[in-house]
Amino acid sequence: MEKIPILKMGRFLLVTIQVDMHDQLAMQLQEDLTDRIVAVRARGVLIDISSLEVVDSFIGRMISNIAAMARVLDAETVVVGIQPAVAITLVELGLSLEGVRTALNVDRGMAMLQQQLAAEQG
Amino acid sequence: MAVVHRSVLPIRSQEDIVRVRKATRESAVVQGFSLVEQTKIVTAASEIARNTLDYGGGGEVEVTLFSEPPRRGVRLVFSDKGPGIADIEQALKDGFTSGSGLGLGLSGAKRLSNEFSLQSKVGEGTQVTIARWR
């Protein structure tokens, strides 16, 4: 069965979505990610959607759900690489991805997660 | 209206929704849409295709590339023979859903299109038309 790979980088999980996902694949990712967060005690999740040319309300909801679930499991989520055309369309669609932290690219997203973790460890 | 090209795609599975997105993107590219215009019509098509599958029990979409000088555009007509929509005004409101979604599908697709129309008869089915042009 096709799956979106989830990579572990230290205390963080990295997901790069490179295919146009059908709905079931998106649901599967949601489940796999929450399982992995618990299994590896991840403190952060970085989702790179720079290859995604379309984010409709279903995918948008999945992203919001992942962020909410991760928060409940004590992990922060940062979504990176939203294409400008996708950002424009998302807002016009009426989706603002509230509660989801975003960064321009993977480097900045990773820095965000590291700062957060360092601040908590004081 | 001069029809440049017309094709019909089935909407019977989630994979079909992905195919509708792909066909809409290709049509928008052929018509010379900008990246933002492409993204808007593809996103709108994705929303309506999912409604056709989830609420209409499946159906089909007719994709038409048209030319009405100086306009060139893409028109998509989604039809299903599902239960139909009893209260169309309510269905078009942001946040209204009879399912588990966000209720942005119809209202969002309308905002992303230059042309939008919805015909529905309870017990007979629903037809949604969206179009964008440049």
Coordinates of C-alpha atoms in Angstrom, one line a residue:
Chain A
M1 CA 0.0 0.0 0.0
E2 CA 1.3 3.5 -0.8
K3 CA 2.3 5.6 2.2
I4 CA 3.9 9.0 2.8
P5 CA 7.3 8.4 4.4
I6 CA 8.0 9.9 7.9
L7 CA 11.6 10.5 8.7
K8 CA 13.0 10.9 12.2
M9 CA 15.6 13.7 12.8
G10 CA 16.6 13.8 16.4
R11 CA 13.6 14.7 18.4
F12 CA 11.6 15.7 15.4
L13 CA 9.7 14.0 12.6
L14 CA 10.0 15.2 9.0
V15 CA 7.3 14.6 6.4
T16 CA 7.7 15.7 2.8
I17 CA 4.5 15.4 0.8
Q18 CA 5.4 14.9 -2.8
V19 CA 2.4 13.4 -4.3
D20 CA -1.1 14.7 -5.0
M21 CA -2.7 12.7 -2.2
H22 CA -6.1 11.1 -2.5
D23 CA -8.3 11.5 0.7
Q24 CA -7.5 8.0 2.2
L25 CA -3.8 8.6 1.8
A26 CA -4.1 11.9 3.8
M27 CA -6.1 10.1 6.5
Q28 CA -3.5 7.4 6.7
L29 CA -0.8 10.0 7.1
Q30 CA -2.7 11.5 10.0
E31 CA -2.8 8.1 11.8
D32 CA 0.8 7.2 11.0
L33 CA 2.1 10.5 12.3
T34 CA 0.3 10.3 15.6
D35 CA 1.6 6.7 16.0
R36 CA 5.1 7.8 15.3
I37 CA 5.0 10.8 17.6
V38 CA 4.2 8.5 20.5
A39 CA 6.6 5.7 19.4
V40 CA 9.7 7.9 19.2
R41 CA 8.5 10.5 21.7
A42 CA 8.9 13.2 19.1
R43 CA 8.7 16.8 20.3
G44 CA 8.1 18.4 16.9
V45 CA 6.7 17.7 13.5
L46 CA 7.8 19.4 10.3
I47 CA 5.5 19.1 7.3
D48 CA 7.0 20.2 4.0
I49 CA 4.3 20.9 1.4
S50 CA 6.5 22.8 -1.1
S51 CA 5.7 20.2 -3.7
L52 CA 1.9 20.4 -3.2
E53 CA 0.3 22.4 -6.1
V54 CA -3.2 22.2 -4.5
V55 CA -4.4 22.3 -0.9
D56 CA -8.2 22.0 -0.9
S57 CA -10.4 22.1 2.2
F58 CA -9.9 18.4 2.9
I59 CA -6.1 18.6 2.9
G60 CA -6.3 21.8 4.8
R61 CA -8.4 20.1 7.5
M62 CA -5.9 17.2 7.6
I63 CA -3.1 19.7 8.3
S64 CA -5.1 21.4 11.0
N65 CA -6.0 18.0 12.5
I66 CA -2.4 16.9 12.6
A67 CA -1.3 20.1 14.4
A68 CA -4.1 19.7 16.9
M69 CA -3.4 16.0 17.6
A70 CA 0.4 16.6 17.8
R71 CA -0.2 19.3 20.4
V72 CA -2.3 17.0 22.5
L73 CA 0.7 14.6 22.3
D74 CA 3.1 17.3 23.4
A75 CA 4.7 17.9 20.0
E76 CA 4.7 21.2 18.0
T77 CA 3.9 21.2 14.3
V78 CA 5.3 23.6 11.7
V79 CA 4.2 23.5 8.1
V80 CA 6.7 24.8 5.6
G81 CA 7.0 25.7 1.9
I82 CA 3.4 26.7 1.1
Q83 CA 3.5 27.9 -2.5
P84 CA 2.3 31.5 -3.0
A85 CA -0.5 30.4 -5.4
V86 CA -1.6 27.9 -2.8
A87 CA -1.6 30.5 -0.1
I88 CA -3.7 32.9 -2.2
T89 CA -6.2 30.2 -3.0
L90 CA -6.4 28.9 0.6
V91 CA -7.4 32.3 1.9
E92 CA -10.0 32.8 -0.9
L93 CA -11.3 29.4 -0.2
G94 CA -11.9 30.5 3.4
L95 CA -9.3 28.4 5.0
S96 CA -6.8 30.2 7.3
L97 CA -5.1 27.1 8.9
E98 CA -5.7 28.6 12.3
G99 CA -3.5 27.2 15.0
V100 CA -1.0 25.9 12.5
R101 CA 2.5 27.4 12.7
T102 CA 4.2 28.0 9.3
A103 CA 7.7 28.8 8.1
L104 CA 9.1 29.7 4.7
N105 CA 11.3 26.6 4.3
V106 CA 12.6 23.5 6.1
D107 CA 15.6 25.4 7.6
R108 CA 13.5 28.0 9.2
G109 CA 10.9 25.5 10.3
M110 CA 13.6 23.4 11.9
A111 CA 15.1 26.4 13.6
M112 CA 11.6 27.3 15.0
L113 CA 11.2 23.8 16.5
Q114 CA 14.7 23.8 18.0
Q115 CA 14.2 27.3 19.6
Q116 CA 10.9 26.0 21.1
L117 CA 12.5 22.9 22.5
A118 CA 15.5 24.9 23.9
A119 CA 13.2 27.4 25.5
E120 CA 11.3 24.6 27.2
Q121 CA 14.4 23.0 28.5
G122 CA 15.6 26.4 29.8
Chain B
M1 CA -19.2 30.1 -27.5
A2 CA -16.6 28.1 -29.4
V3 CA -15.8 24.8 -27.8
V4 CA -12.2 24.0 -28.3
H5 CA -12.3 20.6 -26.5
R6 CA -14.7 18.6 -24.5
S7 CA -14.2 15.5 -22.4
V8 CA -16.0 13.5 -19.7
L9 CA -14.4 12.0 -16.6
P10 CA -16.1 9.6 -14.2
I11 CA -16.1 10.4 -10.4
R12 CA -16.5 7.1 -8.7
S13 CA -13.5 6.9 -6.4
Q14 CA -11.0 9.1 -4.5
E15 CA -8.5 8.4 -7.2
D16 CA -11.0 9.9 -9.7
I17 CA -10.9 13.2 -7.7
V18 CA -7.1 13.2 -8.2
R19 CA -7.7 12.6 -11.9
V20 CA -10.2 15.5 -12.1
R21 CA -7.6 17.8 -10.4
K22 CA -5.0 16.7 -13.0
A23 CA -7.3 17.1 -16.0
T24 CA -8.4 20.6 -14.8
R25 CA -4.8 21.6 -14.3
E26 CA -3.9 20.5 -17.9
S27 CA -6.9 22.3 -19.3
A28 CA -6.0 25.5 -17.5
V29 CA -2.4 25.3 -18.7
V30 CA -3.6 24.8 -22.3
Q31 CA -5.8 27.9 -22.0
G32 CA -2.8 29.9 -20.8
F33 CA -3.9 30.5 -17.2
S34 CA -1.5 32.0 -14.7
L35 CA -0.3 29.8 -11.9
V36 CA -2.7 31.5 -9.4
E37 CA -5.6 31.1 -11.9
Q38 CA -4.7 27.4 -12.4
T39 CA -4.6 26.8 -8.7
K40 CA -7.9 28.5 -8.1
I41 CA -9.9 26.5 -10.7
V42 CA -8.1 23.2 -9.7
T43 CA -9.0 23.7 -6.1
A44 CA -12.6 24.6 -6.9
A45 CA -12.8 21.5 -9.1
S46 CA -11.4 19.3 -6.3
E47 CA -14.1 20.6 -3.8
I48 CA -17.0 20.0 -6.2
A49 CA -15.6 16.6 -7.3
R50 CA -15.5 15.5 -3.6
N51 CA -19.1 16.6 -3.1
T52 CA -20.2 14.6 -6.2
L53 CA -18.5 11.5 -4.7
D54 CA -19.4 12.0 -1.0
Y55 CA -22.9 13.5 -1.2
G56 CA -24.0 12.6 -4.7
G57 CA -22.8 9.0 -4.5
G58 CA -20.6 9.5 -7.5
G59 CA -21.2 10.9 -11.0
E60 CA -19.2 12.5 -13.7
V61 CA -17.7 15.8 -14.8
E62 CA -17.7 17.3 -18.3
V63 CA -14.6 19.4 -18.9
T64 CA -14.9 22.0 -21.7
L65 CA -12.2 24.3 -23.0
F66 CA -13.9 27.3 -24.6
S67 CA -13.0 30.4 -26.4
E68 CA -15.2 33.5 -26.4
P69 CA -12.8 36.2 -27.7
P70 CA -11.2 37.8 -25.9
R71 CA -11.9 35.3 -23.2
R72 CA -10.5 31.8 -23.0
G73 CA -11.6 29.5 -20.2
V74 CA -12.4 26.2 -18.7
R75 CA -15.9 25.1 -17.7
L76 CA -16.7 22.1 -15.6
V77 CA -20.1 20.6 -15.2
F78 CA -20.4 18.1 -12.4
S79 CA -23.5 15.8 -12.3
D80 CA -24.7 13.1 -10.0
K81 CA -28.0 11.2 -9.5
G82 CA -27.8 11.4 -5.7
P83 CA -30.3 12.6 -3.2
G84 CA -30.2 16.2 -4.3
I85 CA -30.0 19.3 -2.1
A86 CA -33.2 20.4 -0.3
D87 CA -32.1 23.9 0.8
I88 CA -29.7 25.3 -1.8
E89 CA -29.3 28.7 -0.1
Q90 CA -28.2 26.9 3.1
A91 CA -25.9 24.6 1.3
L92 CA -24.1 27.7 -0.2
K93 CA -23.4 29.2 3.2
D94 CA -19.9 29.1 4.7
G95 CA -19.6 26.6 7.4
F96 CA -22.8 24.7 6.6
T97 CA -22.3 20.9 6.2
S98 CA -24.5 17.9 6.3
G99 CA -21.5 15.7 6.5
S100 CA -18.2 15.8 8.4
G101 CA -16.4 18.5 6.3
L102 CA -15.7 22.1 7.0
G103 CA -18.6 23.3 4.9
L104 CA -16.4 25.3 2.6
G105 CA -16.7 23.2 -0.5
L106 CA -19.6 24.9 -2.4
S107 CA -19.1 28.4 -1.0
G108 CA -15.3 28.2 -1.4
A109 CA -15.6 26.9 -5.0
K110 CA -18.0 29.7 -5.8
R111 CA -15.5 32.3 -4.6
L112 CA -12.7 30.7 -6.7
S113 CA -14.7 30.7 -9.9
N114 CA -15.8 33.4 -12.3
E115 CA -19.0 31.5 -13.0
F116 CA -21.0 29.3 -10.6
S117 CA -24.4 27.7 -10.8
L118 CA -26.1 24.9 -8.9
Q119 CA -29.2 23.0 -9.9
S120 CA -30.6 20.3 -7.8
K121 CA -33.8 18.3 -7.4
V122 CA -34.5 16.3 -4.3
G123 CA -34.5 12.6 -5.2
E124 CA -33.1 13.3 -8.7
G125 CA -29.6 14.7 -8.4
T126 CA -27.4 17.7 -8.5
Q127 CA -25.6 19.6 -11.2
V128 CA -22.9 22.1 -10.4
T129 CA -21.2 24.3 -13.1
I130 CA -18.0 26.2 -12.5
A131 CA -15.9 28.2 -14.9
R132 CA -12.9 30.4 -14.9
W133 CA -11.5 32.4 -17.8
R134 CA -8.6 34.7 -18.5

